[in-house]
Tab-separated table of N, CA and C in Angstrom:
chain	number	residue	atom	x	y	z
A	1	UNK	N	-45.316	-66.759	7.574
A	1	UNK	CA	-43.922	-66.542	7.767
A	1	UNK	C	-43.408	-65.403	6.905
A	2	UNK	N	-43.990	-65.394	5.727
A	2	UNK	CA	-43.550	-64.336	4.856
A	2	UNK	C	-44.006	-62.989	5.403
A	3	UNK	N	-45.084	-62.951	6.022
A	3	UNK	CA	-45.583	-61.720	6.586
A	3	UNK	C	-44.682	-61.251	7.708
A	4	UNK	N	-44.198	-62.166	8.445
A	4	UNK	CA	-43.314	-61.802	9.531
A	4	UNK	C	-41.980	-61.307	9.001
A	5	UNK	N	-41.540	-61.853	7.871
A	5	UNK	CA	-40.287	-61.381	7.276
A	5	UNK	C	-40.463	-59.954	6.771
A	6	UNK	N	-41.605	-59.680	6.150
A	6	UNK	CA	-41.872	-58.322	5.665
A	6	UNK	C	-42.017	-57.386	6.849
A	7	UNK	N	-42.656	-57.856	7.913
A	7	UNK	CA	-42.812	-57.033	9.107
A	7	UNK	C	-41.464	-56.752	9.730
A	8	UNK	N	-40.589	-57.757	9.730
A	8	UNK	CA	-39.247	-57.557	10.290
A	8	UNK	C	-38.463	-56.555	9.442
A	9	UNK	N	-38.563	-56.697	8.122
A	9	UNK	CA	-37.850	-55.765	7.233
A	9	UNK	C	-38.396	-54.349	7.387
A	10	UNK	N	-39.709	-54.240	7.530
A	10	UNK	CA	-40.325	-52.928	7.724
A	10	UNK	C	-39.884	-52.338	9.052
A	11	UNK	N	-39.817	-53.187	10.083
A	11	UNK	CA	-39.382	-52.706	11.394
A	11	UNK	C	-37.930	-52.270	11.346
A	12	UNK	N	-37.085	-53.034	10.657
A	12	UNK	CA	-35.663	-52.670	10.530
A	12	UNK	C	-35.538	-51.376	9.728
A	13	UNK	N	-36.333	-51.251	8.667
A	13	UNK	CA	-36.314	-50.025	7.853
A	13	UNK	C	-36.763	-48.826	8.663
A	14	UNK	N	-37.842	-49.014	9.450
A	14	UNK	CA	-38.341	-47.913	10.280
A	14	UNK	C	-37.311	-47.529	11.323
A	15	UNK	N	-36.655	-48.535	11.906
A	15	UNK	CA	-35.616	-48.264	12.895
A	15	UNK	C	-34.447	-47.531	12.257
A	16	UNK	N	-34.075	-47.950	11.046
A	16	UNK	CA	-32.963	-47.293	10.345
A	16	UNK	C	-33.324	-45.843	10.030
A	17	UNK	N	-34.556	-45.618	9.582
A	17	UNK	CA	-34.995	-44.248	9.294
A	17	UNK	C	-35.043	-43.408	10.562
A	18	UNK	N	-35.502	-44.031	11.665
A	18	UNK	CA	-35.552	-43.303	12.932
A	18	UNK	C	-34.147	-42.926	13.381
A	19	UNK	N	-33.199	-43.862	13.254
A	19	UNK	CA	-31.810	-43.555	13.628
A	19	UNK	C	-31.208	-42.479	12.716
A	20	UNK	N	-31.532	-42.566	11.439
A	20	UNK	CA	-31.037	-41.580	10.484
A	20	UNK	C	-31.609	-40.193	10.806
A	21	UNK	N	-32.889	-40.133	11.117
A	21	UNK	CA	-33.526	-38.861	11.495
A	21	UNK	C	-32.936	-38.308	12.775
A	22	UNK	N	-32.730	-39.203	13.753
A	22	UNK	CA	-32.139	-38.782	15.022
A	22	UNK	C	-30.725	-38.261	14.812
A	23	UNK	N	-29.970	-38.907	13.938
A	23	UNK	CA	-28.600	-38.447	13.643
A	23	UNK	C	-28.602	-37.093	12.948
A	24	UNK	N	-29.546	-36.902	12.024
A	24	UNK	CA	-29.635	-35.614	11.324
A	24	UNK	C	-30.017	-34.502	12.296
A	25	UNK	N	-30.965	-34.798	13.200
A	25	UNK	CA	-31.366	-33.814	14.193
A	25	UNK	C	-30.197	-33.458	15.105
A	26	UNK	N	-29.459	-34.461	15.555
A	26	UNK	CA	-28.302	-34.211	16.426
A	26	UNK	C	-27.215	-33.417	15.710
A	27	UNK	N	-27.005	-33.746	14.440
A	27	UNK	CA	-25.986	-33.018	13.674
A	27	UNK	C	-26.395	-31.565	13.485
A	28	UNK	N	-27.690	-31.343	13.230
A	28	UNK	CA	-28.135	-29.962	13.032
A	28	UNK	C	-28.004	-29.158	14.324
A	29	UNK	N	-28.284	-29.784	15.442
A	29	UNK	CA	-28.128	-29.092	16.733
A	29	UNK	C	-26.654	-28.826	17.029
A	30	UNK	N	-25.786	-29.714	16.594
A	30	UNK	CA	-24.352	-29.549	16.848
A	30	UNK	C	-23.757	-28.457	15.953
A	31	UNK	N	-24.126	-28.465	14.666
A	31	UNK	CA	-23.485	-27.553	13.721
A	31	UNK	C	-24.186	-26.197	13.601
A	32	UNK	N	-25.388	-26.055	14.143
A	32	UNK	CA	-26.122	-24.790	14.030
A	32	UNK	C	-25.341	-23.613	14.620
A	33	UNK	N	-24.767	-23.704	15.838
A	33	UNK	CA	-24.008	-22.567	16.371
A	33	UNK	C	-22.742	-22.276	15.551
A	34	UNK	N	-22.136	-23.339	15.038
A	34	UNK	CA	-20.923	-23.148	14.233
A	34	UNK	C	-21.267	-22.399	12.949
A	35	UNK	N	-22.356	-22.809	12.302
A	35	UNK	CA	-22.790	-22.151	11.064
A	35	UNK	C	-23.196	-20.707	11.350
A	36	UNK	N	-23.884	-20.479	12.475
A	36	UNK	CA	-24.289	-19.115	12.827
A	36	UNK	C	-23.061	-18.228	13.045
A	37	UNK	N	-22.052	-18.752	13.731
A	37	UNK	CA	-20.816	-17.984	13.945
A	37	UNK	C	-20.101	-17.677	12.637
A	38	UNK	N	-20.060	-18.667	11.756
A	38	UNK	CA	-19.417	-18.445	10.454
A	38	UNK	C	-20.189	-17.429	9.615
A	39	UNK	N	-21.530	-17.483	9.697
A	39	UNK	CA	-22.340	-16.494	8.980
A	39	UNK	C	-22.090	-15.084	9.515
A	40	UNK	N	-21.927	-14.985	10.838
A	40	UNK	CA	-21.638	-13.680	11.438
A	40	UNK	C	-20.268	-13.173	10.976
A	41	UNK	N	-19.275	-14.056	10.965
A	41	UNK	CA	-17.944	-13.662	10.483
A	41	UNK	C	-17.987	-13.262	9.013
A	42	UNK	N	-18.766	-13.979	8.238
A	42	UNK	CA	-18.913	-13.661	6.815
A	42	UNK	C	-19.553	-12.282	6.630
A	43	UNK	N	-20.550	-11.983	7.454
A	43	UNK	CA	-21.192	-10.664	7.396
A	43	UNK	C	-20.215	-9.550	7.736
A	44	UNK	N	-19.408	-9.770	8.788
A	44	UNK	CA	-18.408	-8.763	9.167
A	44	UNK	C	-17.367	-8.589	8.070
A	45	UNK	N	-16.942	-9.687	7.478
A	45	UNK	CA	-15.951	-9.606	6.399
A	45	UNK	C	-16.534	-8.890	5.183
A	46	UNK	N	-17.796	-9.158	4.880
A	46	UNK	CA	-18.447	-8.479	3.751
A	46	UNK	C	-18.554	-6.984	4.015
A	47	UNK	N	-18.878	-6.621	5.252
A	47	UNK	CA	-18.959	-5.202	5.612
A	47	UNK	C	-17.585	-4.548	5.530
A	48	UNK	N	-16.556	-5.249	5.975
A	48	UNK	CA	-15.193	-4.712	5.898
A	48	UNK	C	-14.773	-4.510	4.445
A	49	UNK	N	-15.139	-5.437	3.590
A	49	UNK	CA	-14.823	-5.292	2.157
A	49	UNK	C	-15.555	-4.086	1.578
A	50	UNK	N	-16.822	-3.918	1.935
A	50	UNK	CA	-17.591	-2.773	1.436
A	50	UNK	C	-16.977	-1.460	1.924
A	51	UNK	N	-16.566	-1.423	3.199
A	51	UNK	CA	-15.921	-0.225	3.738
A	51	UNK	C	-14.606	0.061	3.025
A	52	UNK	N	-13.826	-0.983	2.787
A	52	UNK	CA	-12.546	-0.811	2.083
A	52	UNK	C	-12.757	-0.328	0.655
A	53	UNK	N	-13.778	-0.844	-0.013
A	53	UNK	CA	-14.060	-0.397	-1.380
A	53	UNK	C	-14.494	1.065	-1.395
A	54	UNK	N	-15.279	1.474	-0.402
A	54	UNK	CA	-15.694	2.877	-0.322
A	54	UNK	C	-14.489	3.779	-0.063
A	55	UNK	N	-13.609	3.351	0.842
A	55	UNK	CA	-12.403	4.133	1.125
A	55	UNK	C	-11.505	4.193	-0.105
A	56	UNK	N	-11.411	3.088	-0.828
A	56	UNK	CA	-10.606	3.075	-2.054
A	56	UNK	C	-11.172	4.050	-3.083
A	57	UNK	N	-12.489	4.068	-3.221
A	57	UNK	CA	-13.119	5.002	-4.159
A	57	UNK	C	-12.826	6.445	-3.795
A	58	UNK	N	-12.883	6.751	-2.496
A	58	UNK	CA	-12.584	8.107	-2.041
A	58	UNK	C	-11.132	8.456	-2.321
A	59	UNK	N	-10.232	7.550	-1.990
A	59	UNK	CA	-8.810	7.805	-2.231
A	59	UNK	C	-8.505	7.904	-3.721
A	60	UNK	N	-9.178	7.093	-4.520
A	60	UNK	CA	-8.947	7.127	-5.966
A	60	UNK	C	-9.366	8.471	-6.542
A	61	UNK	N	-10.532	8.963	-6.130
A	61	UNK	CA	-10.988	10.254	-6.655
A	61	UNK	C	-10.086	11.383	-6.167
A	62	UNK	N	-9.612	11.295	-4.924
A	62	UNK	CA	-8.693	12.321	-4.419
A	62	UNK	C	-7.371	12.285	-5.176
A	63	UNK	N	-6.884	11.097	-5.474
A	63	UNK	CA	-5.623	10.973	-6.224
A	63	UNK	C	-5.782	11.490	-7.649
A	64	UNK	N	-6.928	11.217	-8.271
A	64	UNK	CA	-7.164	11.721	-9.625
A	64	UNK	C	-7.226	13.242	-9.628
A	65	UNK	N	-7.894	13.821	-8.628
A	65	UNK	CA	-7.957	15.276	-8.518
A	65	UNK	C	-6.566	15.854	-8.310
A	66	UNK	N	-5.787	15.206	-7.467
A	66	UNK	CA	-4.424	15.665	-7.200
A	66	UNK	C	-3.561	15.564	-8.463
A	67	UNK	N	-3.688	14.483	-9.199
A	67	UNK	CA	-2.917	14.330	-10.436
A	67	UNK	C	-3.313	15.388	-11.461
A	68	UNK	N	-4.607	15.673	-11.561
A	68	UNK	CA	-5.072	16.715	-12.477
A	68	UNK	C	-4.508	18.069	-12.069
A	69	UNK	N	-4.501	18.344	-10.776
A	69	UNK	CA	-3.955	19.612	-10.284
A	69	UNK	C	-2.461	19.704	-10.559
A	70	UNK	N	-1.752	18.613	-10.377
A	70	UNK	CA	-0.304	18.609	-10.634
A	70	UNK	C	-0.029	18.869	-12.110
A	71	UNK	N	-0.803	18.237	-12.991
A	71	UNK	CA	-0.618	18.462	-14.426
A	71	UNK	C	-0.904	19.915	-14.793
A	72	UNK	N	-1.943	20.497	-14.189
A	72	UNK	CA	-2.253	21.906	-14.454
A	72	UNK	C	-1.118	22.803	-13.971
A	73	UNK	N	-0.576	22.494	-12.798
A	73	UNK	CA	0.544	23.290	-12.276
A	73	UNK	C	1.776	23.154	-13.164
A	74	UNK	N	2.014	21.963	-13.688
A	74	UNK	CA	3.156	21.771	-14.586
A	74	UNK	C	2.981	22.578	-15.867
A	75	UNK	N	1.755	22.609	-16.401
A	75	UNK	CA	1.499	23.404	-17.606
A	75	UNK	C	1.714	24.889	-17.320
A	76	UNK	N	1.229	25.345	-16.166
A	76	UNK	CA	1.426	26.748	-15.796
A	76	UNK	C	2.910	27.055	-15.633
A	77	UNK	N	3.655	26.148	-15.043
A	77	UNK	CA	5.096	26.354	-14.863
A	77	UNK	C	5.797	26.409	-16.213
A	78	UNK	N	5.398	25.544	-17.135
A	78	UNK	CA	5.996	25.574	-18.477
A	78	UNK	C	5.689	26.892	-19.181
A	79	UNK	N	4.457	27.368	-19.031
A	79	UNK	CA	4.077	28.646	-19.635
A	79	UNK	C	4.893	29.785	-19.038
A	80	UNK	N	5.024	29.789	-17.706
A	80	UNK	CA	5.820	30.847	-17.054
A	80	UNK	C	7.280	30.764	-17.460
A	81	UNK	N	7.805	29.554	-17.619
A	81	UNK	CA	9.204	29.399	-18.038
A	81	UNK	C	9.399	29.939	-19.451
A	82	UNK	N	8.434	29.681	-20.332
A	82	UNK	CA	8.531	30.200	-21.699
A	82	UNK	C	8.448	31.722	-21.704
A	83	UNK	N	7.556	32.280	-20.884
A	83	UNK	CA	7.448	33.736	-20.792
A	83	UNK	C	8.727	34.339	-20.222
A	84	UNK	N	9.297	33.683	-19.227
A	84	UNK	CA	10.542	34.183	-18.635
A	84	UNK	C	11.680	34.112	-19.645
A	85	UNK	N	11.728	33.050	-20.431
A	85	UNK	CA	12.787	32.921	-21.436
A	85	UNK	C	12.662	34.013	-22.491
A	86	UNK	N	11.428	34.313	-22.918
A	86	UNK	CA	11.256	35.377	-23.910
A	86	UNK	C	11.584	36.735	-23.302
A	87	UNK	N	11.253	36.940	-22.022
A	87	UNK	CA	11.591	38.202	-21.360
A	87	UNK	C	13.102	38.350	-21.226
A	88	UNK	N	13.792	37.260	-20.924
A	88	UNK	CA	15.260	37.303	-20.824
A	88	UNK	C	15.870	37.598	-22.189
A	89	UNK	N	15.326	36.996	-23.239
A	89	UNK	CA	15.843	37.248	-24.590
A	89	UNK	C	15.633	38.705	-24.975
A	90	UNK	N	14.456	39.261	-24.657
A	90	UNK	CA	14.194	40.673	-24.953
A	90	UNK	C	15.117	41.572	-24.145
A	91	UNK	N	15.338	41.230	-22.890
A	91	UNK	CA	16.238	42.028	-22.048
A	91	UNK	C	17.667	41.946	-22.567
A	92	UNK	N	18.083	40.777	-23.032
A	92	UNK	CA	19.431	40.643	-23.603
A	92	UNK	C	19.578	41.502	-24.855
A	93	UNK	N	18.552	41.504	-25.703
A	93	UNK	CA	18.606	42.330	-26.916
A	93	UNK	C	18.667	43.804	-26.555
A	94	UNK	N	17.883	44.195	-25.578
A	94	UNK	CA	17.901	45.592	-25.138
A	94	UNK	C	19.233	45.916	-24.480
A	95	UNK	N	19.802	44.971	-23.788
A	95	UNK	CA	21.093	45.169	-23.129
A	95	UNK	C	22.186	45.425	-24.158
A	96	UNK	N	22.163	44.678	-25.247
A	96	UNK	CA	23.165	44.873	-26.306
A	96	UNK	C	23.053	46.281	-26.866
A	97	UNK	N	21.820	46.740	-27.089
A	97	UNK	CA	21.604	48.097	-27.608
A	97	UNK	C	22.119	49.140	-26.629
A	98	UNK	N	21.818	48.962	-25.362
A	98	UNK	CA	22.259	49.936	-24.353
A	98	UNK	C	23.776	49.912	-24.189
A	99	UNK	N	24.357	48.737	-24.271
A	99	UNK	CA	25.819	48.665	-24.140
A	99	UNK	C	26.509	49.352	-25.309
A	100	UNK	N	25.966	49.192	-26.507
A	100	UNK	CA	26.591	49.864	-27.657
A	100	UNK	C	26.443	51.372	-27.536
A	101	UNK	N	25.310	51.844	-27.052
A	101	UNK	CA	25.140	53.291	-26.838
A	101	UNK	C	26.069	53.788	-25.741
A	102	UNK	N	26.222	53.004	-24.698
A	102	UNK	CA	27.132	53.409	-23.615
A	102	UNK	C	28.566	53.447	-24.108
A	103	UNK	N	28.940	52.511	-24.968
A	103	UNK	CA	30.302	52.508	-25.514
A	103	UNK	C	30.543	53.753	-26.355
A	104	UNK	N	29.526	54.167	-27.120
A	104	UNK	CA	29.654	55.394	-27.917
A	104	UNK	C	29.816	56.594	-27.003
A	105	UNK	N	29.023	56.635	-25.939
A	105	UNK	CA	29.120	57.762	-25.000
A	105	UNK	C	30.478	57.797	-24.310
A	106	UNK	N	30.968	56.640	-23.928
A	106	UNK	CA	32.267	56.604	-23.254
A	106	UNK	C	33.402	56.951	-24.210
A	107	UNK	N	33.242	56.633	-25.462
A	107	UNK	CA	34.300	56.916	-26.441
A	107	UNK	C	34.353	58.393	-26.802
A	108	UNK	N	33.235	59.086	-26.667
A	108	UNK	CA	33.226	60.507	-27.040
A	108	UNK	C	33.645	61.356	-25.856
A	109	UNK	N	34.913	61.633	-25.767
A	109	UNK	CA	35.439	62.492	-24.705
A	109	UNK	C	35.668	63.886	-25.295
A	110	UNK	N	35.381	64.896	-24.530
A	110	UNK	CA	35.587	66.259	-25.051
A	110	UNK	C	37.083	66.584	-25.175
A	111	UNK	N	37.354	67.552	-25.997
A	111	UNK	CA	38.742	68.011	-26.128
A	111	UNK	C	39.197	68.593	-24.807
A	112	UNK	N	40.471	68.536	-24.579
A	112	UNK	CA	41.017	69.060	-23.328
A	112	UNK	C	40.840	70.562	-23.250
A	113	UNK	N	40.816	71.237	-24.372
A	113	UNK	CA	40.714	72.691	-24.372
A	113	UNK	C	39.281	73.158	-24.246
A	114	UNK	N	38.305	72.300	-24.493
A	114	UNK	CA	36.910	72.740	-24.479
A	114	UNK	C	36.352	72.756	-23.064
A	115	UNK	N	35.213	73.424	-22.959
A	115	UNK	CA	34.528	73.519	-21.671
A	115	UNK	C	33.829	72.180	-21.401
A	116	UNK	N	34.124	71.552	-20.275
A	116	UNK	CA	33.583	70.229	-19.941
A	116	UNK	C	32.073	70.298	-19.755
A	117	UNK	N	31.582	71.322	-19.128
A	117	UNK	CA	30.136	71.446	-18.889
A	117	UNK	C	29.390	71.625	-20.201
A	118	UNK	N	29.921	72.433	-21.089
A	118	UNK	CA	29.261	72.648	-22.380
A	118	UNK	C	29.290	71.360	-23.191
A	119	UNK	N	30.393	70.609	-23.130
A	119	UNK	CA	30.490	69.348	-23.863
A	119	UNK	C	29.501	68.329	-23.308
A	120	UNK	N	29.356	68.283	-21.986
A	120	UNK	CA	28.402	67.360	-21.362
A	120	UNK	C	26.981	67.739	-21.739
A	121	UNK	N	26.686	69.026	-21.746
A	121	UNK	CA	25.358	69.497	-22.123
A	121	UNK	C	25.058	69.142	-23.574
A	122	UNK	N	26.031	69.316	-24.449
A	122	UNK	CA	25.843	68.982	-25.864
A	122	UNK	C	25.649	67.472	-26.024
A	123	UNK	N	26.396	66.692	-25.267
A	123	UNK	CA	26.262	65.234	-25.337
A	123	UNK	C	24.880	64.787	-24.866
A	124	UNK	N	24.381	65.395	-23.806
A	124	UNK	CA	23.047	65.063	-23.284
A	124	UNK	C	21.984	65.451	-24.298
A	125	UNK	N	22.133	66.632	-24.889
A	125	UNK	CA	21.167	67.058	-25.911
A	125	UNK	C	21.159	66.090	-27.092
A	126	UNK	N	22.343	65.657	-27.518
A	126	UNK	CA	22.428	64.711	-28.636
A	126	UNK	C	21.779	63.376	-28.261
A	127	UNK	N	21.966	62.957	-27.028
A	127	UNK	CA	21.369	61.694	-26.571
A	127	UNK	C	19.848	61.800	-26.533
A	128	UNK	N	19.341	62.922	-26.070
A	128	UNK	CA	17.885	63.119	-26.017
A	128	UNK	C	17.302	63.112	-27.420
A	129	UNK	N	17.972	63.772	-28.340
A	129	UNK	CA	17.496	63.782	-29.728
A	129	UNK	C	17.487	62.368	-30.305
A	130	UNK	N	18.498	61.607	-29.976
A	130	UNK	CA	18.575	60.231	-30.487
A	130	UNK	C	17.479	59.351	-29.883
A	131	UNK	N	17.186	59.556	-28.613
A	131	UNK	CA	16.137	58.765	-27.954
A	131	UNK	C	14.752	59.084	-28.508
A	132	UNK	N	14.554	60.320	-28.967
A	132	UNK	CA	13.237	60.736	-29.466
A	132	UNK	C	12.976	60.250	-30.879
A	133	UNK	N	13.974	59.738	-31.536
A	133	UNK	CA	13.801	59.278	-32.919
A	133	UNK	C	12.967	58.052	-32.986
């Protein structure tokens, strides 16, 4: 009797294992296409991420180059502005000198009795002598 009980338990165990194996096989057949589809989607998503990272790297390097170029242009503009300011200051100083000389020339009018051409010639000669100093 005891042998039959062990045989019954073994038969029940074997049946349980067979049902468990059959269930695992059925589950694998059911979920295999789903897992394959998800793996395919995962591959596409990974490729899209890799493409996006490559595009980001390209855009980042282009932006860095552009920023470097902008900074160089700003430095050049600052240099040109400083040169222009010094040129304007030099021109203003020269302008003051020329205006004072022009005021002297305008103030020196010949006498009414003198010859205008001779006075103009003398004034030009005096100006040339002054410029040569």
